[in-house]
Amino acid sequence: MEQKELRAWEALCIQEEPPACRAGCPLNVDARSFAAAMAKGEWSSARAILEKSMPIGGIVARICEAPCEQYCIRKDLGGAIALSALERVCVVNAPSRRKVFRLPPRPKRVVALGGGLSSLTVAFDLAKKGYPVTVYFGGERPGGSLNYFPEETLPQAVVKDELNHLEKLSVAFKPIENFTPDCIASADSIYVGQDDILPETLTVPIQHPDSATFALAEPGWFTGGMHGKEHRYRFITNISEGRQAAISIDRYLQQASLTSGRAALRNGKAKLYTRTDHIAAVPRKKPAAPAGYTLEEAIEEAARCINCQCLECVNHCKYLENFGAFPRVYARQIYNNSAIVKGTHMANTLINSCSLCRQCEELCPNDFSMADLCLEARQTMVREQRMPSSAHWFALEEMHSARTEGSLVRHAPGAETSDTLFYPGCQLGGIRPQQTLRLYERLLELQPLTGIWLDCCGAPAHWAGRKEAFTEIVQQVEKVWQEMGSPRVVTACSTCLKMFRDHLPAVPVESVWRVLAEQAAVDGDPLHVMAISDPCTARDDGDTRAAVRTLLKGLGRVDAPLPMSGKLTECCGFGGLMDCANPAQARQVAEARVAQTDAEIITYCAMCRDQLARTGKPVSHILDLLFSDLAHPAEEKPQSISARRIHRRRLKSALLNRYPAEQQEEKAAWEDVELIIPETVAMMMEERRILEDDIRKVLHKGANGGQHFVHDQSGLAIASAVLGAVTFWVEYTVEKDQYRLERCWSHRMVMRREKA
Amino acid sequence: MNLSFLPADMNWTCQPCGEKLQPGMVELEYMGNVFRVELPVCPKCSAVLISEDLAVGRMLEVEQLLEDK
């Protein structure tokens, strides 16, 4: 990923964008964090948040007109958060803990004419940067209009305190009468604050300044504080003008451009998206006393803050939630991951744990795609030979097995051509072999020229980022299809369907559920309420989703609501090889999925059925309803990895039996090794991804001249064999001709006895 | 790295060699990294025993560490 691409990714995720209140504050006060601190009664923290962005906070927080309130997302849900009143109660009750912090003194001198709010802001902002500022105030005291507030609104002691603070920052206050033309000559920049009473000789020549920089035509001269009583937000606007002028003065004195790279005021325009349809209206808290909120009332009012966030994707995705941040941060982590030359690639697991289900794209207001981001990163890792070899190893082994010992393509028995090829998908064949055969028979009834095609579509290679391997598979699949006469392909797997559609556009492909729905019975009597869990690969396939609903209606099933279904459906934990790279997370994903409904779940993806059933929740496959005599109980445990492998071979064998002229493939000698597998060992095999096949191969080798170890007292034996990239170990005892398994384990490290 | 991973129970005999396993130095290699470790070895045929504890413990940790390097 190039840095430019990273920027583009980051720009799509708006979670770090300021909320509407902050975007509506000309001083950029973090009102969301302020409200959160107030809701917790953390008054000092709340005041610190205000003073981080506010100049002369003790004054401003008391008189702020809170233009932010007009943009508050709560506005139509009980009224905007009363930020103005909350600011006041905060500074009244929490003394300031800010320290006098000033950058090293700078030689350039600034003069502010007028002692109003805008001039005090200029003095505050520039004095902190180290500029010596002299304020020439009108009237008897600095402060301009601040001197006319009622004492209960703005006590003079507070004004005095803030002026003292400014003096500590090396701001000098002088009456305007002391201002002479010499003062102009000795200043490097001059600010004219129009929010104070100044002699006409000074104000009349002032023209209108530039609206963004507040610069006057004369170089080094700036002005602001131009709003009077007629302006609804005059105090805060005058302060804002002072701040903008101070930014310009600083740039001017550093001989920098006044405009280049300058962030414009947002005026309430917020990119942050916040969903509100689940938020109940709560009326604004009214203070019991006219003086304002008590602390208890303030907590109650601040607690109404929605705490605007986007997090649309994160709130619905365990994977995004588990890594503790949001896509913008993940994009940066993935970028950094590929930039590391030496050191630990911390984001490998992040990249490999995404299900690539694309729910985030549907939920994101900007269509951010973690799938594209992660898939591209996986492809890069494979290309640069950085992909951990164990990450997708088991799934790729499964794919290889399905594409070799489990694969078969034939025209219907007795037929020489195919109008249709039934492509059940390798997982259906592995999980529901009997139902697969019955489904094929049903299709043969509908179209006698239906051939059978057992294979894997290559999705695991695609998901693993193995671009070259996947391209090769796609080419092989296309070749087989052409050799079979380029017929229509009907599949029972949403992933296969998507792979065909996305990567083999020449192949006419259809979902078996659509084919069956065309023949569906009239609606049966509603018998049973079930929640339909759409597989994530059917997200963009509305026709198939509708066909499944038609079929289920015909079978008397009523569709129970499932919040995340249809276009918004989510992964069962298998997609994108999540189950392979991060099995613990795959379990969490399945748990979260089944928790969305109390109804019994039905799905039309064999892998979804087993992944969701692993949670213990009853889950059915649509074939359990279509062929009730072959139905599996909804409570049935998922098929083990070993059973899936064996089922595929048996399915192939059963199909080949229909072609008497053909010779069956010979069984391998190791297949006859008889095992006794206690439940604990079966669980260990499942967790460690060790197949019965692997164990049989190890034991067969050990029994046929291979070495093994025997324990001197217990009689336990241990055998091992290197199968591909993995060394497998089995601890066992022998009972008659059977092997009773005790333990099994594996590793990827290769061992070599050192030469003596 | 020069470590010893001898199990507490060394009472294993290699078959068909009939030799009791002895401590011996073994090279373990993964992704181009080689470690010398002491493991139970058959003195006759050099077969090595890797215990379950080692395979699913330290060995797995090192494998994962190297994969993320």
Coordinates of N, CA, C and O in Angstrom, one line a residue, chain A residues 120 127 456 478 511 635:
Chain A
L120 N -8.5 40.6 24.2 CA -8.0 39.7 25.2 C -7.7 38.3 24.7 O -6.7 37.7 25.1
A127 N 0.4 35.7 23.6 CA 1.3 35.7 24.8 C 1.8 34.3 25.1 O 2.9 34.0 25.4
C456 N -14.0 -28.1 -5.4 CA -13.9 -26.9 -4.6 C -13.7 -25.7 -5.5 O -12.9 -25.8 -6.4
E478 N -12.8 -23.7 -15.2 CA -13.4 -23.3 -16.5 C -13.1 -24.4 -17.6 O -14.0 -24.7 -18.4
S511 N -28.5 -20.7 -8.4 CA -28.6 -21.3 -7.1 C -29.6 -22.5 -7.1 O -30.7 -22.3 -7.8
E635 N -30.4 -30.0 16.9 CA -29.4 -29.9 18.0 C -28.1 -30.6 17.7 O -27.2 -30.6 18.5

